[in-house]
Amino acid sequence: MSDKKMQVVFASAEAAPFVKTGGLGDVAGSLPRALVAAGADVIVMVPKYGTIAPEYTDRMEHVADFYVSLGWRNEYCGLERLVIDGVTYLFIDNERYFKRDYPYGFFDDGERFAFFSKAVTESLQHLPEGFQCDVLHCNDWHTALAPVFLREFYQGLPLYERVKTVFSIHNIAFQGQYADTILNDILGMAHIPNAARQLRCDERSINYMQGALDYSDAITTVSPSYAWEIQTPEYGEGLDGILRRRSNVLSGILNGIDTDAWNPATDPMIHANYSAADMSGKKACKAALQEELGLEVRDDRPLMVMVTRLTRQKGMDLVTYALDRILSGGVQVAVLGTGDYEEPMRYFANKYPGTCAARITFDNALSHRMYAGADMFLMPSLFEPCGLSQMIAMRYGTLPVVRETGGLRDTVAPYNQFTGEGTGFTFANFNGDEMGDAVFRGARLYWDDHAAWDQLVQNAMAADFSWVRSADEYMNLYHNLHPEIDITKPEPAVQEPEPAEPVAVEAEPAAPAPEPVVTEAEPAPKTEQAAEPADDAKAEAPAKADEPAPKAAPVAEPAKKTAAKKTTASKTAAKKPAARKTAATKSTATKAAEKPAAKATATKPAASKAAATKTTAAKATATKATAAKTTAKKPSTASATKTATKSTTTKAAPAKAAAAKTAPAKASTSKAATSSAAKATAKPAAPKTTAAKAATPKAAAQDSSAATPADKPAPKAKSVSAAKRTTRKR
Ligand code: ADP
């Protein structure tokens, strides 16, 4: 094993806080920091967009410039460096391509991101002193050509010989599909039969992502379930065949969330702070949210929220189908979002005043209040590569109701009424009645079995969705590609044993330093039970199917199961099983001064549509040419920007990513080599019913006590018939 650190170049079209339009920005903003904490050297390469805030551009240092060949062109490329939190960012500078008001949605995106990919590859020769790239980690179609260029144009140069490539799929619906004229004119690869063949996806088109899938040494996606789903025609968007062929190098690694920015104990944006040990603040948050949204302030009504793009992907067809039944059954619903289904949401809000609220806007601060104030979070996605919202909801003790797909399946453990295990309520098929049943399983539990409900909330809050777990899995993957590089984390100094007295040579080694002081978690005071529903509410609610009596056992000692709270020393403790067992109480809740939402970028209607371009995204959203037409989105901060058009790709911008301290017990899906496996065993176990369980087969026992079906069908989503579709134009 060499002493060399794993040196990773992470290429992404967006990275929070500089530029973010979606989950990719979150990942590129958080994962590199977690990788650094896991012992890697990381350089993140991002285009230097015109939208990056001066607070960053002013601090950038010019480190190199050179020219990049692109077909017959020779394009300037500058490298601008900025170091934040131990991560080096190198911004690829070319004003012709990147000095624009928003990152995507232009007629020449194919050329722009071909340039970016080539510039990233070329830049490996211009890295800071001492940085020798071991792994080039590319993300989504914008960087998909880098592994292709690397093998076709740079292979053979000693510097590139050792570079292994990883390609991560964040959403397979966006592939970068262009007319094949690009092959010659821009990529300069028409004369390379192998490349031309592997990039071609039909008679007239080439596909960037397809190229990456063939050329990369390893492929990942953002959840284990999505990893196998995309190998099926149903989810593979035409690339399932290649993915099946390359399944031996394909793995799914769950994203994490920023556990500092999303922390109910410290969140400055919510009405009252609370924690698993003291949930009283959550009640106050609920009442305040009901008041704010104009809902009846009643604790006997379960409040279910959605914070989402209002698109088909997010299951809005099911929602509009089932809302009458849900609302008339006594469940309050509040929706925050923009997109294709704004009108139906307004319709329900008008029809059920006091029971339904719709906020058609993007509002980060309100999203925090909704996560905190709700009882349930609905996410019935058609497909979901990973999904962040359900993890955020669980962190706030808001139980998710999700469809078992992609990352939702991997992160939400269904409630098992016999064991009390679970972190939410799930359903399998994309079917509005099944979704309604799942909602009422939750509502029934809320009404009828407060102890079981509280236990579920505790389970959900104890789940670990930190980036530490993901970073470890990526490190294992990198190590697989470079087994000669040791990735064992250095032991923190605090664990060093006291040196023995130099004179007295003891037979026994000096006693190790005491374990970090970790306090046994205080048994969480039993959460105050939700008030019994008022009689009228009960009357409205459907009669309960013969539900067995709730199990007492798991409820009796809620704190024991959920003792996985952390101390500042928990990272240390994580390596020590003894310390781990004591599952310390979190002592230093770092005040998470949430940053303003990262610069949310905007998609705009493309000024012109290049005849040559077409994206698979367009296919995915079914409205072909309109895919090119994306929406205007302003840089958003906490306040909402009502989009002029209905489509949006905006997402909550988490503040600083946090590498939280423990990893779940869920088995690593990466094919780690032996040394990394050893490392994995040092992870602390996750609470029994959380992530560890998430990937396990679903609990069979689910009560289905559904409400009476709606007497009236929901209005058809206007936008479904209209040709307008939301597209996440990347
Ligand atoms: P996707 O990336 O597919 O949109 P995710 O669940 O991965 O879905 O991430 C969605 C993120 O965007 C979450 O952090 C969610 O809180 C945030 N978000 C979505 N819509 C809104 C909105 N209207 N206002 C505030 N935050 C939003």
Coordinates of N, CA, C and O in Angstrom, one line a residue, residues 552-684:
A552 N -47.6 -3.6 22.6 CA -47.1 -2.7 23.6 C -45.6 -2.6 23.7 O -45.0 -1.6 24.0
A553 N -45.0 -3.8 23.4 CA -43.5 -3.8 23.7 C -42.7 -2.8 23.0 O -42.0 -2.1 23.7
P554 N -42.8 -2.5 21.7 CA -41.9 -1.5 21.2 C -42.2 -0.1 21.7 O -41.4 0.7 21.6
V555 N -43.4 0.0 22.2 CA -43.8 1.4 22.6 C -43.3 1.7 24.0 O -43.0 2.8 24.3
A556 N -43.2 0.6 24.7 CA -42.9 0.8 26.2 C -41.6 1.6 26.4 O -41.6 2.4 27.3
E557 N -40.6 1.3 25.6 CA -39.3 1.9 25.9 C -38.8 2.6 24.6 O -37.9 2.2 24.0
P558 N -39.5 3.7 24.3 CA -39.1 4.3 23.1 C -37.7 4.8 23.1 O -37.0 4.7 22.1
A559 N -37.2 5.3 24.1 CA -35.9 5.9 24.1 C -34.8 4.9 23.8 O -33.8 5.2 23.2
K560 N -35.0 3.7 24.3 CA -33.9 2.8 24.1 C -33.6 2.5 22.6 O -32.4 2.4 22.3
K561 N -34.6 2.4 21.9 CA -34.3 2.2 20.5 C -33.7 3.4 19.8 O -33.1 3.3 18.8
T562 N -34.0 4.5 20.3 CA -33.6 5.7 19.5 C -32.5 6.4 20.2 O -32.4 7.6 20.1
A563 N -31.7 5.7 20.9 CA -30.7 6.4 21.6 C -29.5 6.8 20.7 O -28.5 7.2 21.2
A564 N -29.7 6.7 19.5 CA -28.5 7.0 18.6 C -28.2 8.4 18.4 O -28.0 8.9 17.3
K565 N -28.3 9.2 19.4 CA -27.9 10.6 19.2 C -26.5 10.8 19.5 O -25.8 10.0 20.1
K566 N -26.0 11.9 18.9 CA -24.6 11.9 18.8 C -23.9 13.0 19.8 O -24.5 14.0 20.1
T567 N -22.7 12.7 20.1 CA -22.0 13.7 20.8 C -21.0 14.3 19.8 O -20.8 13.8 18.7
T568 N -20.3 15.3 20.2 CA -19.3 15.8 19.4 C -18.2 14.7 19.2 O -17.4 14.7 18.3
A569 N -18.2 13.8 20.1 CA -17.2 12.7 20.1 C -17.7 11.5 19.3 O -17.0 10.5 19.2
S570 N -18.8 11.6 18.8 CA -19.4 10.4 18.2 C -18.6 9.9 17.0 O -18.6 8.8 16.7
K571 N -17.9 10.8 16.3 CA -17.1 10.4 15.2 C -16.0 9.5 15.7 O -15.6 8.5 15.1
T572 N -15.5 9.9 16.8 CA -14.5 9.1 17.5 C -15.1 7.8 17.9 O -14.6 6.7 17.7
A573 N -16.2 7.9 18.5 CA -16.9 6.8 19.1 C -17.2 5.8 18.0 O -17.3 4.6 18.2
A574 N -17.5 6.3 16.8 CA -17.9 5.5 15.7 C -17.0 4.3 15.5 O -17.3 3.3 15.0
K575 N -15.7 4.6 15.7 CA -14.7 3.5 15.5 C -14.6 2.6 16.6 O -13.9 1.6 16.6
K576 N -15.2 2.9 17.7 CA -15.1 2.1 18.9 C -16.4 1.5 19.3 O -17.3 2.2 19.8
P577 N -16.5 0.2 19.1 CA -17.8 -0.4 19.3 C -18.3 -0.1 20.7 O -19.5 0.1 20.9
A578 N -17.4 -0.1 21.7 CA -17.9 0.1 23.1 C -18.6 1.5 23.2 O -19.6 1.6 23.7
A579 N -17.9 2.4 22.7 CA -18.4 3.8 22.7 C -19.7 3.8 22.0 O -20.7 4.5 22.3
R580 N -19.7 3.1 20.9 CA -20.9 3.2 20.0 C -22.1 2.7 20.8 O -23.2 3.2 20.7
K581 N -21.9 1.6 21.5 CA -23.1 1.1 22.2 C -23.8 2.1 23.1 O -25.0 2.0 23.3
T582 N -23.0 3.0 23.6 CA -23.6 3.9 24.6 C -24.3 5.0 23.9 O -25.0 5.8 24.6
A583 N -24.3 5.0 22.7 CA -25.1 5.9 21.9 C -25.3 7.3 22.6 O -26.4 7.5 23.2
A584 N -24.4 8.1 22.5 CA -24.4 9.3 23.3 C -25.5 10.3 22.9 O -25.8 10.3 21.7
T585 N -25.8 11.0 23.8 CA -26.8 12.1 23.5 C -26.1 13.2 22.8 O -25.0 13.5 23.1
K586 N -26.7 13.8 21.9 CA -26.1 14.9 21.2 C -26.0 16.0 22.2 O -26.9 16.4 22.9
S587 N -24.7 16.5 22.3 CA -24.5 17.5 23.3 C -24.3 18.9 22.6 O -24.7 19.9 23.2
T588 N -23.7 18.9 21.5 CA -23.5 20.2 20.9 C -24.2 20.4 19.7 O -23.8 20.1 18.6
A589 N -25.4 20.8 19.8 CA -26.2 21.1 18.7 C -25.7 22.4 18.0 O -25.8 23.4 18.5
T590 N -25.0 22.2 17.0 CA -24.4 23.3 16.3 C -25.5 24.2 15.8 O -26.4 23.7 15.1
K591 N -25.4 25.4 16.0 CA -26.5 26.3 15.6 C -26.4 26.3 14.0 O -25.4 26.7 13.5
A592 N -27.4 25.8 13.4 CA -27.4 25.8 12.0 C -27.9 27.1 11.4 O -29.1 27.2 11.1
A593 N -27.1 28.0 11.3 CA -27.6 29.2 10.6 C -27.7 28.9 9.2 O -26.7 28.8 8.5
E594 N -28.8 28.6 8.8 CA -29.0 28.2 7.4 C -28.7 29.3 6.5 O -29.1 30.4 6.7
K595 N -27.9 29.0 5.5 CA -27.6 30.0 4.6 C -28.8 30.3 3.7 O -29.7 29.5 3.6
P596 N -28.8 31.4 3.1 CA -29.8 31.6 2.1 C -29.7 30.6 1.1 O -28.7 30.0 0.8
A597 N -30.8 30.3 0.5 CA -30.9 29.3 -0.5 C -29.8 29.5 -1.5 O -29.5 30.6 -1.9
A598 N -29.1 28.5 -1.8 CA -28.1 28.6 -2.8 C -28.6 29.2 -4.0 O -29.8 29.1 -4.3
K599 N -27.7 29.8 -4.7 CA -28.2 30.4 -5.9 C -29.0 29.5 -6.8 O -28.5 28.6 -7.4
A600 N -30.2 29.7 -6.8 CA -31.0 28.8 -7.6 C -30.9 29.3 -9.0 O -31.1 30.5 -9.2
T601 N -30.7 28.4 -9.9 CA -30.5 28.9 -11.2 C -31.8 28.8 -12.0 O -32.8 28.3 -11.5
A602 N -31.7 29.3 -13.1 CA -33.0 29.4 -13.8 C -32.9 28.8 -15.1 O -31.9 29.0 -15.8
T603 N -33.9 28.2 -15.4 CA -34.0 27.7 -16.8 C -35.0 28.7 -17.5 O -35.9 29.2 -16.9
K604 N -34.7 29.0 -18.7 CA -35.5 29.9 -19.4 C -35.9 29.3 -20.7 O -35.3 28.4 -21.2
P605 N -36.9 29.9 -21.2 CA -37.2 29.4 -22.6 C -35.9 29.6 -23.4 O -35.4 30.7 -23.4
A606 N -35.5 28.6 -24.1 CA -34.3 28.8 -24.9 C -34.5 29.8 -25.9 O -35.6 29.9 -26.5
A607 N -33.6 30.6 -26.1 CA -33.7 31.7 -27.0 C -34.0 31.2 -28.4 O -34.9 31.7 -29.1
S608 N -33.4 30.2 -28.7 CA -33.7 29.6 -30.0 C -33.4 28.1 -29.8 O -32.7 27.7 -29.0
K609 N -34.0 27.4 -30.6 CA -33.9 25.9 -30.4 C -33.1 25.4 -31.6 O -33.4 25.5 -32.7
A610 N -32.0 24.9 -31.3 CA -31.1 24.4 -32.4 C -31.8 23.2 -33.0 O -32.2 22.3 -32.3
A611 N -31.8 23.2 -34.2 CA -32.5 22.1 -34.9 C -31.8 20.8 -34.5 O -32.3 19.7 -34.5
A612 N -30.5 21.0 -34.3 CA -29.7 19.8 -34.1 C -30.0 19.1 -32.7 O -29.6 18.0 -32.5
T613 N -30.5 19.9 -31.8 CA -30.5 19.3 -30.4 C -31.9 18.7 -30.1 O -32.9 19.2 -30.5
K614 N -31.7 17.7 -29.4 CA -32.9 17.1 -28.7 C -32.4 16.4 -27.5 O -31.3 15.9 -27.4
T615 N -33.2 16.4 -26.5 CA -32.8 15.7 -25.3 C -33.7 14.6 -25.0 O -34.9 14.6 -25.3
T616 N -33.2 13.7 -24.3 CA -34.0 12.6 -23.9 C -35.0 13.0 -22.8 O -36.0 12.4 -22.6
A617 N -34.6 14.1 -22.2 CA -35.5 14.6 -21.1 C -36.9 14.9 -21.8 O -37.9 14.7 -21.2
A618 N -36.8 15.3 -23.0 CA -38.0 15.7 -23.7 C -38.9 14.4 -23.8 O -40.1 14.4 -23.6
K619 N -38.2 13.4 -24.2 CA -39.0 12.1 -24.3 C -39.6 11.7 -23.0 O -40.7 11.4 -22.9
A620 N -38.8 11.9 -21.9 CA -39.2 11.4 -20.6 C -40.4 12.2 -20.2 O -41.3 11.6 -19.5
T621 N -40.5 13.4 -20.5 CA -41.7 14.1 -20.0 C -42.8 14.2 -21.0 O -43.7 14.9 -20.9
A622 N -42.6 13.4 -22.0 CA -43.7 13.2 -23.0 C -44.1 14.4 -23.9 O -44.9 14.2 -24.8
T623 N -43.6 15.5 -23.6 CA -44.0 16.6 -24.5 C -42.8 17.1 -25.3 O -42.5 18.2 -25.4
K624 N -42.3 16.2 -26.0 CA -41.2 16.4 -26.9 C -40.6 17.8 -27.0 O -39.9 18.3 -26.2
A625 N -41.0 18.5 -28.0 CA -40.3 19.8 -28.3 C -40.4 20.7 -27.2 O -39.5 21.6 -27.0
T626 N -41.4 20.6 -26.4 CA -41.5 21.6 -25.3 C -40.5 21.4 -24.3 O -40.2 22.3 -23.4
A627 N -39.8 20.3 -24.3 CA -38.7 20.1 -23.4 C -37.7 21.2 -23.5 O -37.0 21.6 -22.6
A628 N -37.5 21.6 -24.7 CA -36.5 22.6 -24.9 C -36.9 23.9 -24.3 O -36.1 24.8 -23.9
K629 N -38.2 24.0 -24.1 CA -38.7 25.2 -23.5 C -38.7 25.0 -22.0 O -39.6 24.3 -21.5
T630 N -37.9 25.6 -21.4 CA -37.8 25.5 -19.9 C -38.2 26.8 -19.3 O -38.5 27.8 -20.0
T631 N -38.2 26.8 -18.0 CA -38.8 27.9 -17.4 C -37.8 28.9 -16.8 O -36.7 28.6 -16.5
A632 N -38.4 30.1 -16.6 CA -37.6 31.1 -16.1 C -37.5 30.9 -14.6 O -38.6 30.7 -13.9
K633 N -36.4 31.0 -14.1 CA -36.3 30.8 -12.6 C -35.3 31.8 -12.1 O -34.2 31.9 -12.7
K634 N -35.6 32.5 -11.1 CA -34.7 33.5 -10.7 C -33.9 32.9 -9.6 O -34.3 32.1 -8.8
P635 N -32.7 33.5 -9.4 CA -32.0 33.1 -8.2 C -32.9 33.3 -7.0 O -33.4 34.3 -6.8
S636 N -33.0 32.2 -6.3 CA -34.0 32.3 -5.2 C -33.3 32.3 -3.9 O -32.3 31.6 -3.7
T637 N -33.7 33.1 -3.0 CA -33.2 32.9 -1.7 C -34.3 32.3 -0.9 O -35.1 31.5 -1.4
A638 N -34.4 32.7 0.4 CA -35.5 32.1 1.2 C -36.8 32.5 0.7 O -37.8 31.8 0.8
S639 N -36.9 33.6 0.1 CA -38.2 34.0 -0.3 C -38.6 33.4 -1.7 O -37.8 33.0 -2.5
A640 N -39.9 33.3 -1.8 CA -40.4 32.6 -3.0 C -40.2 33.5 -4.2 O -40.3 34.7 -4.2
T641 N -40.0 32.8 -5.3 CA -40.1 33.5 -6.5 C -41.2 32.7 -7.3 O -41.0 31.6 -7.7
K642 N -42.2 33.4 -7.5 CA -43.3 32.8 -8.2 C -42.8 32.7 -9.7 O -42.5 33.7 -10.3
T643 N -42.8 31.6 -10.2 CA -42.3 31.5 -11.5 C -43.3 32.0 -12.5 O -44.5 31.8 -12.3
A644 N -42.8 32.6 -13.5 CA -43.7 33.1 -14.5 C -44.4 31.9 -15.2 O -45.5 32.0 -15.6
T645 N -43.6 30.9 -15.4 CA -44.2 29.8 -16.1 C -44.4 28.7 -15.1 O -44.1 28.9 -13.9
K646 N -45.0 27.7 -15.5 CA -45.4 26.7 -14.5 C -44.3 25.7 -14.2 O -44.4 24.9 -13.4
S647 N -43.3 25.6 -15.0 CA -42.4 24.6 -14.8 C -41.2 25.1 -14.0 O -40.9 26.3 -14.0
T648 N -40.7 24.3 -13.2 CA -39.6 24.7 -12.3 C -38.7 23.6 -12.0 O -39.1 22.4 -12.0
T649 N -37.5 23.9 -11.9 CA -36.5 22.9 -11.5 C -35.9 23.3 -10.1 O -35.0 22.7 -9.7
T650 N -36.4 24.3 -9.6 CA -35.8 24.9 -8.4 C -36.0 23.9 -7.2 O -37.0 23.2 -7.1
K651 N -35.0 23.9 -6.4 CA -35.1 23.1 -5.2 C -34.7 23.9 -4.0 O -34.0 24.9 -4.1
A652 N -35.0 23.3 -2.9 CA -34.5 24.0 -1.7 C -33.0 23.9 -1.7 O -32.4 23.0 -2.1
A653 N -32.4 25.0 -1.3 CA -31.0 25.0 -1.3 C -30.5 24.8 0.1 O -30.7 25.6 1.0
P654 N -30.0 23.7 0.4 CA -29.6 23.5 1.7 C -28.3 24.3 2.0 O -27.6 24.7 1.1
A655 N -28.2 24.6 3.2 CA -27.0 25.4 3.5 C -25.8 24.4 3.5 O -25.9 23.4 2.9
K656 N -24.9 24.8 4.3 CA -23.7 24.0 4.3 C -24.0 22.5 4.5 O -24.8 22.1 5.3
A657 N -23.3 21.7 3.8 CA -23.5 20.3 4.0 C -22.8 19.9 5.2 O -21.8 20.5 5.6
A658 N -23.3 19.0 5.9 CA -22.7 18.6 7.1 C -22.3 17.1 7.0 O -23.1 16.3 6.6
A659 N -21.2 16.9 7.4 CA -20.8 15.5 7.5 C -21.2 15.0 8.9 O -20.6 15.4 9.9
A660 N -22.3 14.3 9.0 CA -22.7 13.9 10.3 C -21.9 12.7 10.7 O -21.1 12.2 10.0
K661 N -22.2 12.2 11.9 CA -21.2 11.4 12.5 C -21.3 9.9 12.4 O -20.4 9.2 12.8
T662 N -22.4 9.4 12.1 CA -22.5 8.0 12.1 C -23.0 7.4 10.8 O -23.4 8.1 10.0
A663 N -22.8 6.2 10.7 CA -23.2 5.5 9.4 C -24.2 4.5 9.7 O -24.2 4.0 10.8
P664 N -25.0 4.2 8.8 CA -26.1 3.2 9.1 C -25.5 1.8 9.0 O -24.5 1.6 8.4
A665 N -26.3 0.9 9.5 CA -25.9 -0.4 9.5 C -26.2 -1.1 8.1 O -25.7 -2.2 7.8
K666 N -26.8 -0.4 7.3 CA -27.2 -0.9 6.0 C -25.9 -1.3 5.3 O -24.9 -0.6 5.2
A667 N -25.9 -2.5 4.8 CA -24.7 -3.0 4.2 C -24.3 -2.2 3.0 O -25.1 -1.7 2.2
S668 N -23.0 -1.9 2.9 CA -22.5 -1.2 1.7 C -22.9 -1.9 0.5 O -22.7 -3.1 0.3
T669 N -23.3 -1.1 -0.5 CA -23.6 -1.8 -1.8 C -22.4 -1.8 -2.7 O -22.3 -2.4 -3.7
S670 N -21.4 -1.0 -2.3 CA -20.2 -1.0 -3.2 C -19.4 -2.2 -3.0 O -19.5 -2.9 -1.9
K671 N -18.7 -2.6 -4.0 CA -18.0 -3.8 -3.9 C -16.7 -3.5 -3.3 O -15.7 -3.4 -4.0
A672 N -16.6 -3.4 -2.1 CA -15.4 -3.0 -1.4 C -14.4 -4.1 -1.3 O -14.8 -5.3 -1.2
A673 N -13.2 -3.7 -1.4 CA -12.2 -4.7 -1.3 C -12.0 -5.0 0.2 O -12.6 -4.3 1.1
T674 N -11.2 -5.9 0.5 CA -11.2 -6.3 1.9 C -10.8 -5.3 2.9 O -11.5 -5.2 3.9
S675 N -9.9 -4.4 2.6 CA -9.5 -3.5 3.6 C -10.7 -2.5 3.9 O -10.9 -2.0 5.0
S676 N -11.4 -2.2 2.8 CA -12.5 -1.3 3.0 C -13.6 -2.0 3.8 O -14.4 -1.4 4.5
A677 N -13.7 -3.3 3.6 CA -14.7 -4.0 4.3 C -14.4 -3.9 5.8 O -15.3 -3.7 6.6
A678 N -13.2 -4.0 6.1 CA -12.8 -3.9 7.5 C -13.2 -2.5 8.0 O -13.8 -2.4 9.1
K679 N -13.1 -1.6 7.2 CA -13.4 -0.2 7.6 C -14.9 -0.1 7.8 O -15.4 0.5 8.8
A680 N -15.6 -0.8 7.0 CA -17.1 -0.7 7.1 C -17.6 -1.3 8.4 O -18.5 -0.9 9.0
T681 N -16.9 -2.3 8.9 CA -17.3 -2.9 10.1 C -17.1 -2.0 11.3 O -17.7 -2.2 12.3
A682 N -16.4 -1.0 11.1 CA -16.2 -0.1 12.2 C -17.3 0.9 12.4 O -17.4 1.7 13.3
K683 N -18.3 0.8 11.5 CA -19.4 1.7 11.6 C -20.3 1.4 12.7 O -20.6 0.2 12.9
P684 N -20.9 2.4 13.3 CA -21.9 2.1 14.3 C -23.2 1.6 13.7 O -23.5 1.9 12.6

